[in-house]
PDB file of C-alpha atoms in Angstrom:
ATOM      1  CA  GLU A   1     203.275  45.826 -24.758  1.00 78.00           C
ATOM      2  CA  SER A   2     203.509  41.975 -23.558  1.00 89.00           C
ATOM      3  CA  PRO A   3     203.779  40.023 -26.529  1.00 92.00           C
ATOM      4  CA  ASP A   4     200.780  37.371 -24.853  1.00 92.00           C
ATOM      5  CA  VAL A   5     198.336  40.519 -26.014  1.00 91.00           C
ATOM      6  CA  ALA A   6     200.395  41.741 -28.917  1.00 93.00           C
ATOM      7  CA  ALA A   7     199.758  37.665 -30.022  1.00 95.00           C
ATOM      8  CA  VAL A   8     196.017  37.930 -28.969  1.00 94.00           C
ATOM      9  CA  ILE A   9     194.875  41.797 -30.368  1.00 94.00           C
ATOM     10  CA  GLY A  10     197.342  40.754 -33.475  1.00 94.00           C
ATOM     11  CA  ASN A  11     194.923  37.815 -33.793  1.00 94.00           C
ATOM     12  CA  HIS A  12     198.437  35.354 -34.187  1.00 96.00           C
ATOM     13  CA  VAL A  13     196.939  32.909 -31.744  1.00 95.00           C
ATOM     14  CA  GLU A  14     193.578  31.009 -31.766  1.00 95.00           C
ATOM     15  CA  LEU A  15     190.834  31.912 -29.722  1.00 95.00           C
ATOM     16  CA  HIS A  16     188.074  29.904 -28.089  1.00 96.00           C
ATOM     17  CA  VAL A  17     185.625  31.757 -25.810  1.00 94.00           C
ATOM     18  CA  PHE A  18     183.871  30.250 -22.590  1.00 93.00           C
ATOM     19  CA  ALA A  19     181.742  31.411 -20.507  1.00 90.00           C
ATOM     20  CA  LYS A  20     180.001  31.414 -17.536  1.00 87.00           C
ATOM     21  CA  LYS A  21     176.669  32.755 -16.023  1.00 79.00           C
ATOM     22  CA  ASP A  22     177.115  33.672 -11.910  1.00 76.00           C
ATOM     23  CA  ASP A  23     178.292  31.417  -9.295  1.00 75.00           C
ATOM     24  CA  ALA A  24     175.066  30.506  -8.763  1.00 75.00           C
ATOM     25  CA  GLU A  25     174.187  29.220 -10.964  1.00 73.00           C
ATOM     26  CA  GLY A  26     176.979  26.144 -11.035  1.00 75.00           C
ATOM     27  CA  SER A  27     180.395  25.856 -12.313  1.00 81.00           C
ATOM     28  CA  ASP A  28     179.700  25.089 -15.518  1.00 85.00           C
ATOM     29  CA  PHE A  29     181.004  26.922 -18.685  1.00 90.00           C
ATOM     30  CA  TYR A  30     179.515  27.023 -22.122  1.00 89.00           C
ATOM     31  CA  TYR A  31     181.161  26.841 -25.197  1.00 91.00           C
ATOM     32  CA  LEU A  32     180.731  30.242 -27.145  1.00 92.00           C
ATOM     33  CA  GLY A  33     183.080  29.289 -29.993  1.00 93.00           C
ATOM     34  CA  ARG A  34     185.947  31.341 -31.930  1.00 96.00           C
ATOM     35  CA  ALA A  35     186.866  34.587 -32.611  1.00 96.00           C
ATOM     36  CA  HIS A  36     188.710  37.802 -33.622  1.00 96.00           C
ATOM     37  CA  ALA A  37     190.125  40.734 -31.349  1.00 96.00           C
ATOM     38  CA  ARG A  38     189.675  44.137 -33.232  1.00 96.00           C
ATOM     39  CA  ASP A  39     189.691  47.368 -31.480  1.00 96.00           C
ATOM     40  CA  ALA A  40     192.116  46.992 -29.022  1.00 95.00           C
ATOM     41  CA  GLU A  41     192.564  50.076 -26.637  1.00 95.00           C
ATOM     42  CA  PRO A  42     195.071  50.168 -23.358  1.00 94.00           C
ATOM     43  CA  THR A  43     192.737  50.847 -19.986  1.00 95.00           C
ATOM     44  CA  THR A  44     192.591  50.477 -17.013  1.00 96.00           C
ATOM     45  CA  MET A  45     190.724  48.700 -14.276  1.00 94.00           C
ATOM     46  CA  ALA A  46     188.685  50.798 -11.450  1.00 94.00           C
ATOM     47  CA  ASN A  47     192.129  49.611  -8.876  1.00 96.00           C
ATOM     48  CA  GLY A  48     194.675  50.923 -11.313  1.00 95.00           C
ATOM     49  CA  MET A  49     195.721  47.762 -12.667  1.00 94.00           C
ATOM     50  CA  PRO A  50     195.915  47.969 -16.144  1.00 93.00           C
ATOM     51  CA  VAL A  51     193.937  45.719 -19.254  1.00 94.00           C
ATOM     52  CA  VAL A  52     193.474  46.085 -23.144  1.00 94.00           C
ATOM     53  CA  ARG A  53     189.838  46.685 -23.444  1.00 94.00           C
ATOM     54  CA  MET A  54     188.654  44.421 -26.717  1.00 95.00           C
ATOM     55  CA  HIS A  55     185.745  43.664 -29.010  1.00 95.00           C
ATOM     56  CA  LEU A  56     185.266  39.950 -29.978  1.00 94.00           C
ATOM     57  CA  GLY A  57     183.787  38.733 -33.194  1.00 95.00           C
ATOM     58  CA  PHE A  58     183.044  34.798 -33.456  1.00 94.00           C
ATOM     59  CA  ASP A  59     183.309  32.995 -36.586  1.00 94.00           C
ATOM     60  CA  ARG A  60     180.000  32.041 -36.457  1.00 94.00           C
ATOM     61  CA  PRO A  61     177.050  33.047 -33.933  1.00 92.00           C
ATOM     62  CA  ILE A  62     175.977  32.222 -31.459  1.00 89.00           C
ATOM     63  CA  ASP A  63     173.529  29.598 -30.285  1.00 88.00           C
ATOM     64  CA  GLY A  64     169.993  31.261 -29.392  1.00 86.00           C
ATOM     65  CA  ALA A  65     168.653  29.570 -26.405  1.00 87.00           C
ATOM     66  CA  LEU A  66     172.732  29.966 -25.168  1.00 86.00           C
ATOM     67  CA  TYR A  67     172.417  33.517 -26.100  1.00 84.00           C
ATOM     68  CA  ASP A  68     168.428  33.860 -24.792  1.00 84.00           C
ATOM     69  CA  TYR A  69     170.279  31.969 -21.269  1.00 83.00           C
ATOM     70  CA  PHE A  70     173.176  35.025 -21.289  1.00 80.00           C
ATOM     71  CA  GLU A  71     171.948  37.774 -22.868  1.00 76.00           C
ATOM     72  CA  PRO A  72     170.155  39.854 -19.415  1.00 67.00           C
ATOM     73  CA  VAL A  73     173.364  39.451 -18.421  1.00 57.00           C
ATOM     74  CA  VAL A  74     174.981  40.620 -21.128  1.00 57.00           C
ATOM     75  CA  THR A  75     172.826  43.761 -21.658  1.00 54.00           C
ATOM     76  CA  GLY A  76     172.811  45.035 -18.657  1.00 54.00           C
ATOM     77  CA  THR A  77     168.591  44.365 -18.517  1.00 52.00           C
ATOM     78  CA  ALA A  78     168.084  42.236 -15.758  1.00 50.00           C
TER      79      ALA A  78
END
């Protein structure tokens, strides 16, 4: 319901996604590209904090080598 969240889920702002694999890997962040929000739904975290969960559709495919670097973490197969 906040204006900031409404702007994101309504795709009224540009989303540039950065990711970090693990603190043990260092302090580098990786640019994954521009994305748009879809399928947003309000929910709560385990501690009761309200959050909005959504899928992100990327404007361009993520580079294969970068995807492979993150893939075990993304799919939970590590």
